[in-house]
Coordinates of C-alpha atoms in Angstrom, one line a residue:
Chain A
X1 CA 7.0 12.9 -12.7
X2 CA 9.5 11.7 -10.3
X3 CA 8.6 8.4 -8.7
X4 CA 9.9 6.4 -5.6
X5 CA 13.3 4.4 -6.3
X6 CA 14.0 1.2 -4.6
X7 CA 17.1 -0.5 -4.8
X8 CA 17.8 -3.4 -5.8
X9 CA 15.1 -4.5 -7.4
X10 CA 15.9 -8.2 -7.1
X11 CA 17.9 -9.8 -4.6
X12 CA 18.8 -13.5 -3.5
X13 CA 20.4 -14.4 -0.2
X14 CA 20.7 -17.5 1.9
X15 CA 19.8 -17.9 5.2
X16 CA 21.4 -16.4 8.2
X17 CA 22.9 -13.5 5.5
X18 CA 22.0 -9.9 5.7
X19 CA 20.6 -8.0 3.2
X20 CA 20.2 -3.9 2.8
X21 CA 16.8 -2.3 0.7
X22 CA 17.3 0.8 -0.1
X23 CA 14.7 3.6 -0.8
X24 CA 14.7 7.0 -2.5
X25 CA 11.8 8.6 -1.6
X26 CA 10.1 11.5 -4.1
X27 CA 11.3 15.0 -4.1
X28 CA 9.8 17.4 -1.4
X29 CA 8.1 13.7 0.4
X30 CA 9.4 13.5 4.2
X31 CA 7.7 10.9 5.2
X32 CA 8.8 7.4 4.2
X33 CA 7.1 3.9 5.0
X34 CA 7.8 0.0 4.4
X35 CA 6.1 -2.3 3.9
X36 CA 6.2 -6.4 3.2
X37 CA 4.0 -8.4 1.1
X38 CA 4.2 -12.0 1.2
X39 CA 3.5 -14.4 -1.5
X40 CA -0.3 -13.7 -2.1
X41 CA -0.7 -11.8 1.1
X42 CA -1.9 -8.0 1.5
X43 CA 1.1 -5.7 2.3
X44 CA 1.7 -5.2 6.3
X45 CA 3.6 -2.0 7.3
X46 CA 6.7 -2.5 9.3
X47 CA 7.9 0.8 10.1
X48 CA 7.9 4.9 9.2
X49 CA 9.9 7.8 9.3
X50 CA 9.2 11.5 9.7
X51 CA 11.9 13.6 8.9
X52 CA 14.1 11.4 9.8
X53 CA 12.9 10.4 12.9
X54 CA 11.0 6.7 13.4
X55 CA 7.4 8.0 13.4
X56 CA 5.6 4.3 13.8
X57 CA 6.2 0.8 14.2
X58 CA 4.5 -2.2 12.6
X59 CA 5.1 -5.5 12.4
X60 CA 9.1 -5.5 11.9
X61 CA 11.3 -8.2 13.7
X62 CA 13.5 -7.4 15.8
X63 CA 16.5 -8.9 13.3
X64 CA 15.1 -5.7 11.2
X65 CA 16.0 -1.7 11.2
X66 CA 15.5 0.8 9.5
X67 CA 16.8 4.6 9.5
X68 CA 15.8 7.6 7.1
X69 CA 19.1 9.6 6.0
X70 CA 19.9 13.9 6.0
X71 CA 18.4 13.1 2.3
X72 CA 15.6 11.6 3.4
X73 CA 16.4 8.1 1.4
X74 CA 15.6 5.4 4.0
X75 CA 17.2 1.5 4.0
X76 CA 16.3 -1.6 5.3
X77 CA 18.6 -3.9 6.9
X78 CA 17.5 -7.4 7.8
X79 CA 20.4 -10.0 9.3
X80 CA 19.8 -13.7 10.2
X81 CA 17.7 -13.9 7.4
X82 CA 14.9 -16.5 7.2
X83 CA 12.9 -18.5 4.4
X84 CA 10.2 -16.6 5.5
X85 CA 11.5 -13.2 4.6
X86 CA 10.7 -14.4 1.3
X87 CA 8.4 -11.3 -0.1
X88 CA 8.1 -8.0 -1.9
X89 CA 9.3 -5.2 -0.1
X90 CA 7.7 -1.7 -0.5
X91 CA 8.6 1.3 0.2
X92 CA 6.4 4.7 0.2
X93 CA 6.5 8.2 0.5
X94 CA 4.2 11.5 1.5
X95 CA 4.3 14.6 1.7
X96 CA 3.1 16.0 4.8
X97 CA 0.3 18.3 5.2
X98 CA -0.6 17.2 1.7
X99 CA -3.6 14.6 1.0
X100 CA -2.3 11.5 2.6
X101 CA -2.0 9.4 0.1
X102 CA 1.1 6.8 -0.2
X103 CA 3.2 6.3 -3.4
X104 CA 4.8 3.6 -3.6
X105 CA 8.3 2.2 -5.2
X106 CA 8.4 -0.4 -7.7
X107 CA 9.3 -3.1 -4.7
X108 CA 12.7 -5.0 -4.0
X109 CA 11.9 -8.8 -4.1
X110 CA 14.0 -10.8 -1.5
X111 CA 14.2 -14.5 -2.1
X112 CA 16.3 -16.5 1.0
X113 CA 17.2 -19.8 -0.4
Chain B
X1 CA -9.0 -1.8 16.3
X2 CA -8.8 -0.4 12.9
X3 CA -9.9 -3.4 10.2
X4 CA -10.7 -3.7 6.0
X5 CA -12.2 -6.7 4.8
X6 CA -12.8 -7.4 1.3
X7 CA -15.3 -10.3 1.5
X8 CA -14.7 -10.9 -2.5
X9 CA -11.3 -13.3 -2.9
X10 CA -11.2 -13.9 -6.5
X11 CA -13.9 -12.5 -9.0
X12 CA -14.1 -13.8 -12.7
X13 CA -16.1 -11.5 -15.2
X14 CA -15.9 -11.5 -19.0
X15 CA -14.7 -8.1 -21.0
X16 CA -17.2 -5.6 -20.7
X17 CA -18.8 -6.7 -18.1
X18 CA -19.7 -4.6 -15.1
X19 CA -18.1 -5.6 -11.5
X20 CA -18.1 -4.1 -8.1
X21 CA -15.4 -4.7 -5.3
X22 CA -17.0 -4.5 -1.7
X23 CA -14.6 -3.1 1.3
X24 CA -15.7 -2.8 4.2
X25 CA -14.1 -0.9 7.1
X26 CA -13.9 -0.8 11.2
X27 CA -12.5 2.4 12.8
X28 CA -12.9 4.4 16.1
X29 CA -11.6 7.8 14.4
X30 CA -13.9 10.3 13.6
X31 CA -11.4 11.2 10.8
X32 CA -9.9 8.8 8.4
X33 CA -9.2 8.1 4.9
X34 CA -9.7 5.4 2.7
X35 CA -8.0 4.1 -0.2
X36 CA -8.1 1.7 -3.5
X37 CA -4.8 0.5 -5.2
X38 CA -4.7 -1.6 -8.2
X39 CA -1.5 -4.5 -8.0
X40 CA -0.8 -5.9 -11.7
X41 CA 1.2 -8.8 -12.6
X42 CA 4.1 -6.7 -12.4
X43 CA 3.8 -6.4 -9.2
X44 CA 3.8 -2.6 -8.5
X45 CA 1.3 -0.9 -6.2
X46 CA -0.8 1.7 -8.3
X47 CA -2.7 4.2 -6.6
X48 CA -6.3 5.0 -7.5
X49 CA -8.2 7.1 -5.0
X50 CA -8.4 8.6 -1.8
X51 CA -11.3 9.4 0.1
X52 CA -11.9 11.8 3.1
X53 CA -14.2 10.5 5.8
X54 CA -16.0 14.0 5.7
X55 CA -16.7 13.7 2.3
X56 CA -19.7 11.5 1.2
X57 CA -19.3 12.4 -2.4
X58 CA -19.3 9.4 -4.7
X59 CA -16.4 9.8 -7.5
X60 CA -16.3 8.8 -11.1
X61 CA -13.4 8.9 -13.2
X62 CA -13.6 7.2 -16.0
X63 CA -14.7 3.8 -16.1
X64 CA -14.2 3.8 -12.6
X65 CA -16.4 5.0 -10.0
X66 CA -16.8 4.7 -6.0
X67 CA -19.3 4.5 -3.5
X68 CA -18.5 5.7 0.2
X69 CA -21.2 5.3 2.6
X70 CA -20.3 6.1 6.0
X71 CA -23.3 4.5 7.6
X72 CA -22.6 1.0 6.6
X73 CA -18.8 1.3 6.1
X74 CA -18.5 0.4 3.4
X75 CA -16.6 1.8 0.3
X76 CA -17.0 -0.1 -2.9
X77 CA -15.3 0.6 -6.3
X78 CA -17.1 -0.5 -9.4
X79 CA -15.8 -0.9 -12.9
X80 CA -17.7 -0.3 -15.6
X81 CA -17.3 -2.1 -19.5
X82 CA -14.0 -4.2 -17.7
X83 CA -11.3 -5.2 -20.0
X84 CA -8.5 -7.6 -20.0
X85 CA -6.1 -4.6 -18.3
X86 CA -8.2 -4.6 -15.5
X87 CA -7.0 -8.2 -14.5
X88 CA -5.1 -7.4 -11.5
X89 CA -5.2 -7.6 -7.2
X90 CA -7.5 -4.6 -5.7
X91 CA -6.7 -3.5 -2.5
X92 CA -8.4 -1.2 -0.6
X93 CA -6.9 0.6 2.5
X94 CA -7.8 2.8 5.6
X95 CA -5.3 5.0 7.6
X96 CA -6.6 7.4 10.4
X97 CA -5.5 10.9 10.6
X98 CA -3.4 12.9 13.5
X99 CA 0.2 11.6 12.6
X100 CA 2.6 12.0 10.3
X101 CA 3.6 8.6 10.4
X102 CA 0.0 6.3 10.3
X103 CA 0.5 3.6 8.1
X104 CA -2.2 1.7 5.9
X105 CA -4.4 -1.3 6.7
X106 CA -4.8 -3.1 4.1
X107 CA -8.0 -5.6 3.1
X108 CA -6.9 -9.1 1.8
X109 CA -7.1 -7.9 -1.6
X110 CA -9.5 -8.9 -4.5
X111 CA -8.1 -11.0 -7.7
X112 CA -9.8 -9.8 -10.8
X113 CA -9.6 -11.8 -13.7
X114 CA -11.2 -10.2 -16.9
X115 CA -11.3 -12.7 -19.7
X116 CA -12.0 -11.5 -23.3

Protein backbone atom coordinates (compact mmCIF):
# COMPACT_ATOMS: atom_id res chain seq x y z
CA UNK A 1 0.00 0.00 0.00
CA UNK A 2 0.93 3.45 -0.71
CA UNK A 3 2.68 5.22 2.12
CA UNK A 4 3.44 8.94 2.99
CA UNK A 5 6.64 10.34 1.09
CA UNK A 6 8.78 12.95 2.68
CA UNK A 7 11.47 14.58 0.96
CA UNK A 8 14.52 14.78 1.57
CA UNK A 9 15.12 12.41 3.83
CA UNK A 10 18.35 13.91 5.20
CA UNK A 11 19.29 17.33 5.12
CA UNK A 12 22.32 19.57 6.56
CA UNK A 13 22.22 23.31 6.70
CA UNK A 14 23.94 26.06 8.66
CA UNK A 15 22.55 28.57 10.49
CA UNK A 16 20.65 31.46 9.37
CA UNK A 17 19.95 29.20 5.92
CA UNK A 18 16.60 28.09 4.80
CA UNK A 19 15.51 24.82 4.21
CA UNK A 20 12.13 23.37 2.34
CA UNK A 21 10.45 19.62 3.67
CA UNK A 22 8.43 18.34 1.47
CA UNK A 23 5.49 15.92 1.98
CA UNK A 24 3.41 13.69 -0.32
CA UNK A 25 0.65 12.72 1.47
CA UNK A 26 -1.35 9.07 0.65
CA UNK A 27 -3.77 8.86 -2.06
CA UNK A 28 -7.39 9.89 -1.34
CA UNK A 29 -5.79 11.49 2.51
CA UNK A 30 -6.79 15.40 2.57
CA UNK A 31 -5.72 16.12 5.60
CA UNK A 32 -1.94 16.65 6.21
CA UNK A 33 -0.01 17.37 9.62
CA UNK A 34 3.70 18.11 10.87
CA UNK A 35 5.23 17.40 13.28
CA UNK A 36 8.92 17.89 15.07
CA UNK A 37 10.66 15.57 17.27
CA UNK A 38 13.65 16.55 18.98
CA UNK A 39 16.53 14.52 20.03
CA UNK A 40 14.79 12.09 22.56
CA UNK A 41 11.74 14.20 22.86
CA UNK A 42 7.94 13.11 21.93
CA UNK A 43 6.87 14.62 18.62
CA UNK A 44 4.93 18.18 19.07
CA UNK A 45 2.57 19.18 16.13
CA UNK A 46 3.30 22.37 14.46
CA UNK A 47 0.60 22.79 12.05
CA UNK A 48 -2.33 21.08 9.68
CA UNK A 49 -4.09 21.39 6.65
CA UNK A 50 -7.56 20.55 5.47
CA UNK A 51 -8.00 20.61 1.92
CA UNK A 52 -5.72 22.88 1.52
CA UNK A 53 -6.60 25.26 3.92
CA UNK A 54 -4.54 25.71 7.46
CA UNK A 55 -6.87 23.69 9.75
CA UNK A 56 -4.68 24.07 13.20
CA UNK A 57 -1.72 25.57 14.64
CA UNK A 58 0.78 24.17 17.02
CA UNK A 59 3.84 25.00 18.24
CA UNK A 60 5.54 26.43 14.78
CA UNK A 61 7.82 29.68 14.93
CA UNK A 62 7.09 32.24 13.38
CA UNK A 63 10.42 31.83 10.97
CA UNK A 64 8.20 28.66 9.90
CA UNK A 65 5.24 28.07 7.07
CA UNK A 66 3.71 25.80 5.75
CA UNK A 67 1.03 25.45 2.71
CA UNK A 68 -0.74 22.27 1.32
CA UNK A 69 -0.76 22.35 -2.73
CA UNK A 70 -4.02 21.70 -5.58
CA UNK A 71 -2.28 18.00 -5.05
CA UNK A 72 -2.59 18.03 -1.69
CA UNK A 73 1.47 17.55 -1.08
CA UNK A 74 2.29 20.04 1.63
CA UNK A 75 6.07 21.73 2.35
CA UNK A 76 7.80 23.17 5.10
CA UNK A 77 9.78 26.12 4.84
CA UNK A 78 11.90 27.21 7.79
CA UNK A 79 14.46 30.41 7.22
CA UNK A 80 16.93 31.82 9.88
CA UNK A 81 17.57 28.47 10.87
CA UNK A 82 18.77 27.74 14.38
CA UNK A 83 20.86 24.82 16.16
CA UNK A 84 17.80 24.13 17.72
CA UNK A 85 15.84 23.09 14.70
CA UNK A 86 17.99 20.24 15.00
CA UNK A 87 15.19 17.20 14.85
CA UNK A 88 13.14 14.76 12.90
CA UNK A 89 10.46 16.16 11.00
CA UNK A 90 7.19 14.28 10.42
CA UNK A 91 4.73 14.54 8.32
CA UNK A 92 1.06 12.70 8.39
CA UNK A 93 -1.91 12.19 6.60
CA UNK A 94 -5.84 11.25 7.07
CA UNK A 95 -8.53 10.71 5.41
CA UNK A 96 -11.43 12.49 6.61
CA UNK A 97 -14.54 11.02 7.80
CA UNK A 98 -12.45 7.84 8.14
CA UNK A 99 -11.07 6.52 11.68
CA UNK A 100 -8.76 9.15 12.60
CA UNK A 101 -5.79 7.68 12.76
CA UNK A 102 -2.44 9.44 11.53
CA UNK A 103 0.11 7.74 9.12
CA UNK A 104 3.05 9.01 9.12
CA UNK A 105 6.20 9.55 6.55
CA UNK A 106 9.49 8.09 7.06
CA UNK A 107 10.73 11.69 8.63
CA UNK A 108 13.27 14.34 7.01
CA UNK A 109 16.09 14.77 9.55
CA UNK A 110 17.41 18.47 9.65
CA UNK A 111 20.80 18.97 11.21
CA UNK A 112 21.93 23.01 11.47
CA UNK A 113 25.57 22.98 12.01
CA UNK B 1 -6.08 20.99 28.83
CA UNK B 2 -5.70 17.90 27.04
CA UNK B 3 -2.51 15.72 28.59
CA UNK B 4 -0.77 11.89 28.16
CA UNK B 5 1.68 10.87 30.59
CA UNK B 6 3.56 7.73 30.41
CA UNK B 7 4.98 7.46 34.02
CA UNK B 8 7.37 4.52 32.64
CA UNK B 9 10.77 6.31 30.98
CA UNK B 10 12.77 3.39 30.21
CA UNK B 11 11.76 -0.34 30.91
CA UNK B 12 14.27 -3.27 30.70
CA UNK B 13 12.80 -6.88 30.39
CA UNK B 14 14.52 -10.06 29.12
CA UNK B 15 12.93 -11.99 25.82
CA UNK B 16 9.85 -13.53 26.70
CA UNK B 17 9.01 -11.73 29.36
CA UNK B 18 5.71 -10.04 29.84
CA UNK B 19 5.62 -6.05 30.08
CA UNK B 20 2.92 -3.46 30.31
CA UNK B 21 3.17 0.30 29.29
CA UNK B 22 0.84 2.64 31.45
CA UNK B 23 -0.70 5.94 29.64
CA UNK B 24 -2.61 7.86 31.25
CA UNK B 25 -4.77 10.60 29.80
CA UNK B 26 -6.53 14.19 30.83
CA UNK B 27 -9.34 15.42 28.47
CA UNK B 28 -12.59 17.60 28.81
CA UNK B 29 -14.20 15.95 25.48
CA UNK B 30 -16.76 13.63 25.83
CA UNK B 31 -15.41 12.13 22.57
CA UNK B 32 -11.81 11.33 21.88
CA UNK B 33 -9.49 8.81 20.63
CA UNK B 34 -6.49 7.39 21.75
CA UNK B 35 -3.51 5.90 20.25
CA UNK B 36 -0.15 3.66 20.56
CA UNK B 37 2.73 4.02 18.06
CA UNK B 38 5.78 1.95 18.20
CA UNK B 39 9.31 4.30 17.10
CA UNK B 40 12.27 1.80 16.21
CA UNK B 41 15.84 2.62 15.77
CA UNK B 42 15.07 3.60 12.44
CA UNK B 43 13.37 6.13 13.44
CA UNK B 44 9.82 5.84 11.73
CA UNK B 45 6.58 6.30 13.57
CA UNK B 46 4.52 2.81 13.27
CA UNK B 47 1.10 2.87 14.05
CA UNK B 48 -0.59 0.23 16.28
CA UNK B 49 -4.05 1.03 17.46
CA UNK B 50 -6.73 3.35 17.83
CA UNK B 51 -9.25 3.47 20.30
CA UNK B 52 -12.74 5.17 20.39
CA UNK B 53 -13.68 6.70 23.72
CA UNK B 54 -17.20 5.04 23.33
CA UNK B 55 -15.70 1.77 23.13
CA UNK B 56 -14.55 0.00 26.33
CA UNK B 57 -13.63 -3.12 24.45
CA UNK B 58 -10.18 -4.31 25.37
CA UNK B 59 -8.23 -5.48 22.00
CA UNK B 60 -5.85 -8.29 21.35
CA UNK B 61 -3.92 -8.77 18.37
CA UNK B 62 -1.42 -10.87 18.60
CA UNK B 63 1.04 -10.67 21.17
CA UNK B 64 -0.35 -7.45 21.83
CA UNK B 65 -3.18 -6.50 23.79
CA UNK B 66 -4.77 -3.16 25.35
CA UNK B 67 -6.61 -2.17 28.26
CA UNK B 68 -8.85 1.11 28.04
CA UNK B 69 -10.61 2.01 31.11
CA UNK B 70 -12.42 5.14 30.96
CA UNK B 71 -12.87 5.55 34.68
CA UNK B 72 -9.27 5.84 35.58
CA UNK B 73 -7.96 7.09 32.23
CA UNK B 74 -5.88 5.13 31.64
CA UNK B 75 -4.98 2.99 28.50
CA UNK B 76 -2.20 0.51 28.86
CA UNK B 77 -0.78 -1.76 26.15
CA UNK B 78 0.83 -5.02 27.26
CA UNK B 79 3.13 -7.31 25.36
CA UNK B 80 3.06 -10.60 25.85
CA UNK B 81 6.39 -13.32 25.36
CA UNK B 82 8.58 -9.85 24.26
CA UNK B 83 11.34 -10.26 21.89
CA UNK B 84 14.38 -8.46 20.83
CA UNK B 85 12.01 -6.59 17.88
CA UNK B 86 10.09 -5.21 20.38
CA UNK B 87 13.01 -2.90 21.58
CA UNK B 88 11.83 0.33 20.50
CA UNK B 89 10.11 3.97 21.91
CA UNK B 90 6.21 3.54 22.66
CA UNK B 91 4.18 6.35 22.36
CA UNK B 92 0.84 6.67 23.09
CA UNK B 93 -1.41 9.63 21.94
CA UNK B 94 -4.92 11.33 22.41
CA UNK B 95 -6.63 13.60 19.82
CA UNK B 96 -10.28 14.90 20.46
CA UNK B 97 -12.85 14.75 17.87
CA UNK B 98 -15.03 17.68 16.01
CA UNK B 99 -12.21 18.82 13.49
CA UNK B 100 -10.65 17.94 10.64
CA UNK B 101 -7.51 19.26 11.61
CA UNK B 102 -6.87 18.06 15.72
CA UNK B 103 -3.60 17.08 16.02
CA UNK B 104 -2.07 14.44 18.50
CA UNK B 105 -0.68 14.76 22.06
CA UNK B 106 1.76 12.82 22.59
CA UNK B 107 3.12 11.10 26.13
CA UNK B 108 6.85 11.31 26.69
CA UNK B 109 7.32 8.01 25.22
CA UNK B 110 8.44 4.69 26.80
CA UNK B 111 12.12 3.13 25.84
CA UNK B 112 11.79 -0.67 25.74
CA UNK B 113 14.72 -2.55 25.74
CA UNK B 114 14.23 -6.39 25.30
CA UNK B 115 17.43 -8.23 25.84
CA UNK B 116 17.74 -11.96 24.74
Amino acid sequence: AAGVIQSPRHLIKEKRETATLKCYPIPRHDTVYWYQQGPGQDPQFLISFYEKMQSDKGSIPDRFSAQQFSDYHSELNMSSLELGDSALYFCASRRTGTPYEQYFGPGTRLTVT
Amino acid sequence: AQKVTQAQTEISVVEKEDVTLDCVYETRDTTYYLFWYKQPPSGELVFLIRRNSFDEQNEISGRYSWNFQKSTSSFNFTITASQVVDSAVYFCALSEAGQAGTALIFGKGTTLSVSS
